[in-house]
Each structure stands twice: as C-alpha cells, then as structure tokens.
Coordinates of C-alpha atoms in Angstrom, one line a residue:
X17 CA 50.7 -6.6 69.6
X18 CA 49.1 -8.4 66.7
X19 CA 45.7 -7.4 67.9
X20 CA 46.6 -3.7 67.9
X21 CA 48.1 -4.0 64.4
X22 CA 44.9 -5.7 63.1
X23 CA 42.7 -3.0 64.6
X24 CA 44.8 -0.3 62.9
X25 CA 44.5 -2.1 59.5
X26 CA 40.7 -2.5 59.6
X27 CA 39.9 1.1 58.5
X28 CA 42.4 0.8 55.6
X29 CA 40.9 -2.5 54.5
X30 CA 37.3 -1.0 54.7
X31 CA 38.4 1.9 52.6
X32 CA 40.0 -0.4 50.0
X33 CA 36.8 -2.5 49.9
X34 CA 34.6 0.6 49.5
X35 CA 36.9 2.0 46.7
X36 CA 36.8 -1.4 44.9
X37 CA 33.0 -1.5 45.2
X38 CA 32.7 2.0 43.8
X39 CA 35.0 1.2 40.9
X40 CA 33.1 -1.9 40.2
X41 CA 29.8 0.0 40.1
X42 CA 31.3 2.6 37.8
X43 CA 32.5 -0.1 35.4
X44 CA 29.1 -1.8 35.4
X45 CA 27.4 1.5 34.7
X46 CA 29.9 2.3 31.9
X47 CA 29.3 -1.1 30.3
X48 CA 25.5 -0.6 30.5
X49 CA 25.8 2.8 28.8
X50 CA 28.0 1.3 26.1
X51 CA 25.4 -1.4 25.4
X52 CA 22.6 1.1 25.1
X53 CA 24.8 3.2 22.8
X54 CA 25.6 0.2 20.6
X55 CA 21.9 -0.8 20.3
X56 CA 20.8 2.7 19.3
X57 CA 23.7 3.3 16.9
X58 CA 23.1 3.2 13.1
X59 CA 26.2 1.9 11.4
X60 CA 27.2 3.0 8.0
X61 CA 29.0 0.4 5.9
X62 CA 31.0 1.6 2.8
X63 CA 31.7 -1.1 0.2
X64 CA 34.3 -0.7 -2.5
X65 CA 34.1 -3.6 -5.0
X66 CA 36.7 -4.3 -7.6
X67 CA 34.5 -3.0 -10.4
X68 CA 32.5 0.0 -9.3
X69 CA 31.0 3.2 -10.5
X70 CA 31.2 4.9 -7.1
X71 CA 31.3 4.2 -3.4
X72 CA 28.4 2.2 -2.0
X73 CA 26.9 3.3 1.2
X74 CA 24.7 1.2 3.5
X75 CA 23.2 2.8 6.6
X76 CA 20.8 0.8 8.7
X77 CA 18.2 -0.6 6.2
X78 CA 19.0 2.0 3.5
X79 CA 21.4 1.6 0.6
X80 CA 22.3 4.3 -2.0
X81 CA 21.1 4.2 -5.6
X82 CA 24.5 3.4 -7.0
X83 CA 24.8 0.2 -5.0
X84 CA 21.2 -0.8 -6.0
X85 CA 21.8 0.0 -9.7
X86 CA 25.2 -1.9 -9.8
X87 CA 23.8 -4.9 -8.0
X88 CA 20.8 -5.1 -10.4
X89 CA 23.0 -4.7 -13.4
X90 CA 25.3 -7.5 -12.2
X91 CA 22.3 -9.9 -11.5
X92 CA 20.5 -9.2 -14.8
X93 CA 23.7 -9.9 -16.7
X94 CA 24.0 -13.3 -14.9
X95 CA 20.4 -14.2 -15.6
X96 CA 20.0 -13.0 -19.2
X97 CA 23.4 -13.4 -20.7
X98 CA 23.4 -17.2 -21.1
X99 CA 24.7 -19.9 -23.4
X100 CA 24.6 -23.7 -23.1
X101 CA 28.2 -23.6 -22.0
X102 CA 27.9 -21.0 -19.2
X103 CA 24.6 -22.0 -17.8
X104 CA 26.1 -24.0 -14.8
X105 CA 28.2 -21.0 -13.7
X106 CA 25.1 -18.8 -14.0
X107 CA 23.3 -21.2 -11.6
X108 CA 26.0 -20.8 -9.0
X109 CA 26.0 -17.0 -9.3
X110 CA 22.2 -16.7 -9.1
X111 CA 22.1 -18.9 -6.0
X112 CA 24.6 -16.7 -4.3
X113 CA 22.4 -13.7 -5.1
X114 CA 19.2 -15.0 -3.5
X115 CA 18.3 -15.7 0.2
X116 CA 19.0 -19.3 1.1
X117 CA 15.4 -20.0 2.0
X118 CA 14.6 -19.8 -1.7
X119 CA 17.3 -22.1 -2.9
X120 CA 15.3 -25.3 -3.1
X121 CA 12.6 -24.0 -5.4
X122 CA 15.0 -22.0 -7.4
X123 CA 17.2 -25.0 -8.1
X124 CA 14.2 -26.9 -9.5
X125 CA 13.4 -24.0 -11.8
X126 CA 17.1 -23.6 -12.9
X127 CA 17.3 -27.3 -13.8
X128 CA 14.3 -27.0 -16.1
X129 CA 15.8 -23.9 -17.7
X130 CA 19.1 -25.6 -18.2
X131 CA 17.5 -28.6 -19.9
X132 CA 15.5 -26.2 -22.2
X133 CA 18.6 -24.1 -23.1
X134 CA 20.8 -27.1 -23.8
X135 CA 18.2 -29.1 -25.7
X136 CA 17.4 -26.2 -28.0
X137 CA 20.9 -24.7 -28.1
X138 CA 19.6 -21.3 -27.2
X139 CA 21.8 -18.3 -26.2
X140 CA 20.7 -14.8 -25.1
X141 CA 22.2 -11.5 -24.5
X142 CA 20.6 -8.5 -22.8
X143 CA 21.7 -4.9 -23.4
X144 CA 20.3 -2.4 -20.8
X145 CA 19.2 1.0 -22.1
X146 CA 17.8 2.5 -18.9
X147 CA 17.8 1.8 -15.2
X148 CA 15.4 3.3 -12.7
X149 CA 16.0 2.7 -9.0
X150 CA 13.8 3.1 -6.0
X151 CA 16.0 3.0 -2.9
X152 CA 12.9 3.2 -0.5
X153 CA 11.4 -0.1 -1.9
X154 CA 14.8 -1.6 -2.8
X155 CA 13.6 -2.2 -6.4
X156 CA 15.0 -1.5 -9.8
X157 CA 13.4 -1.4 -13.3
X158 CA 15.8 -2.1 -16.2
X159 CA 14.7 -1.6 -19.8
X160 CA 16.7 -2.9 -22.7
X161 CA 17.0 -5.2 -25.7
X162 CA 17.1 -8.9 -25.3
X163 CA 18.6 -10.9 -28.2
X164 CA 17.8 -14.6 -28.3
X165 CA 19.9 -16.7 -30.7
X166 CA 18.8 -20.1 -32.0
X167 CA 19.3 -22.0 -35.2
X168 CA 21.4 -19.3 -37.0
X169 CA 18.8 -16.6 -36.5
X170 CA 18.0 -14.2 -33.6
X171 CA 15.0 -12.6 -32.1
X172 CA 15.4 -9.0 -30.9
X173 CA 12.9 -7.9 -28.2
X174 CA 12.5 -4.8 -26.2
X175 CA 12.1 -6.0 -22.6
X176 CA 11.6 -4.4 -19.2
X177 CA 12.4 -6.2 -15.9
X178 CA 11.8 -5.4 -12.3
X179 CA 14.1 -6.6 -9.6
X180 CA 13.1 -6.5 -5.9
X181 CA 15.7 -6.9 -3.3
X182 CA 16.0 -7.4 0.5
X183 CA 18.7 -6.0 2.6
X184 CA 20.4 -8.4 5.0
X185 CA 22.7 -5.9 6.7
X186 CA 25.7 -6.6 4.6
X187 CA 24.4 -7.2 1.1
X188 CA 21.4 -7.0 -1.2
X189 CA 19.8 -10.3 -2.1
X190 CA 17.3 -10.8 -4.9
X191 CA 13.7 -11.5 -3.9
X192 CA 11.9 -11.3 -7.2
X193 CA 12.8 -11.0 -10.9
X194 CA 9.7 -10.0 -12.9
X195 CA 9.3 -9.3 -16.6
X196 CA 7.1 -6.3 -17.2
X197 CA 5.0 -7.0 -20.3
X198 CA 3.4 -4.8 -23.0
X199 CA 6.5 -4.2 -25.0
X200 CA 6.7 -4.6 -28.8
X201 CA 8.9 -7.3 -30.3
X202 CA 10.9 -7.2 -33.5
X203 CA 12.1 -10.2 -35.5
X204 CA 15.3 -9.9 -37.5

C-alpha cells in the first residue's frame, strides 16, 4: 500500500519542485533587473540646511548654483573673517571643508598662519560684493572688500578670490582657494 501511495505522490512532488524552481528563477531575474536599474539611476539629493537661501539640489555630479554660492560664501567667511581669538575654530571648520587627503599639508600652513596672526595681533573681515558661479566646473569667483586691522589702523583692499570645489556625492569640498590679483588697494 505504501508503494502505491508514493507512486501517486511523485507527480505532485515533481510539480512542486518545478514550481519552486520557476519562482526561484523569477526572483533571481527580478533581483538582477533591480541591480541594473539601481546602477543606471541618477539620484537627486535635496539638502535643506538651517540657514539657506533656497533648496539645494544635487543630481549625480551636478549641483545647483544656489548650493555652490552658499557653500563658497560659508567657506570664505571662515577663511577671511579671523581674529587671534577665533583662529583655532577657523582651523577646525576649514579642515571639515577640504578632502581628507589634503589635511596634512593644510595643517602645516594653518599653523604658520596662526603664528603670524597671533604674533602680529591681526584681524580681518571680508565683505562680499559679487558672486559668480560656474556649476559646470564647480567654481565660484567672489569679489569684495577685505579689511585688515592691526595696530589701531586698517587696510581696505578690493579683493577677488576663486574657489574650486569637488563633489563627493553628498557634499562640496574645497580643492583650491586662489586670490585673483590685479586689484587696486586703498589705505585708510
């Protein structure tokens, strides 16, 4: 009797095996299609910081002008608005704004700058007058007035700076900070 029961169950077991194999192949194919879709997909990230002028959009390797402009303004304030008492905080903020591969050399330069600022008791403030962005090259040119205070007097200079960025997928990091020369200086 058992032999007859087993013979009757074999076709049912074969059908179950075949159905399970087909479902397994469908799941593997579905996962493969999802992986291909994920690789080809360009994700848009929208960042809304606490202080913002508008919504920031990041899509693939592109960022919008507003994000580029605000990031450049934030960095230039950190670099050029310094006093002997806030120079250490400035270092920390600048190091967060650059790729980690540049930290060693930058730390050496910042130590020299700190020594110079503290020994001469120099303070500076930068007031931007115009900002031009290039979202294709991830660069910004900022023009403005730099006031340098020392010994009870100050020096007012018209300055122009170029900031070049790299996009890491989640944020803009500063690659270069270059002073563009050929501006006239005024002493007051």
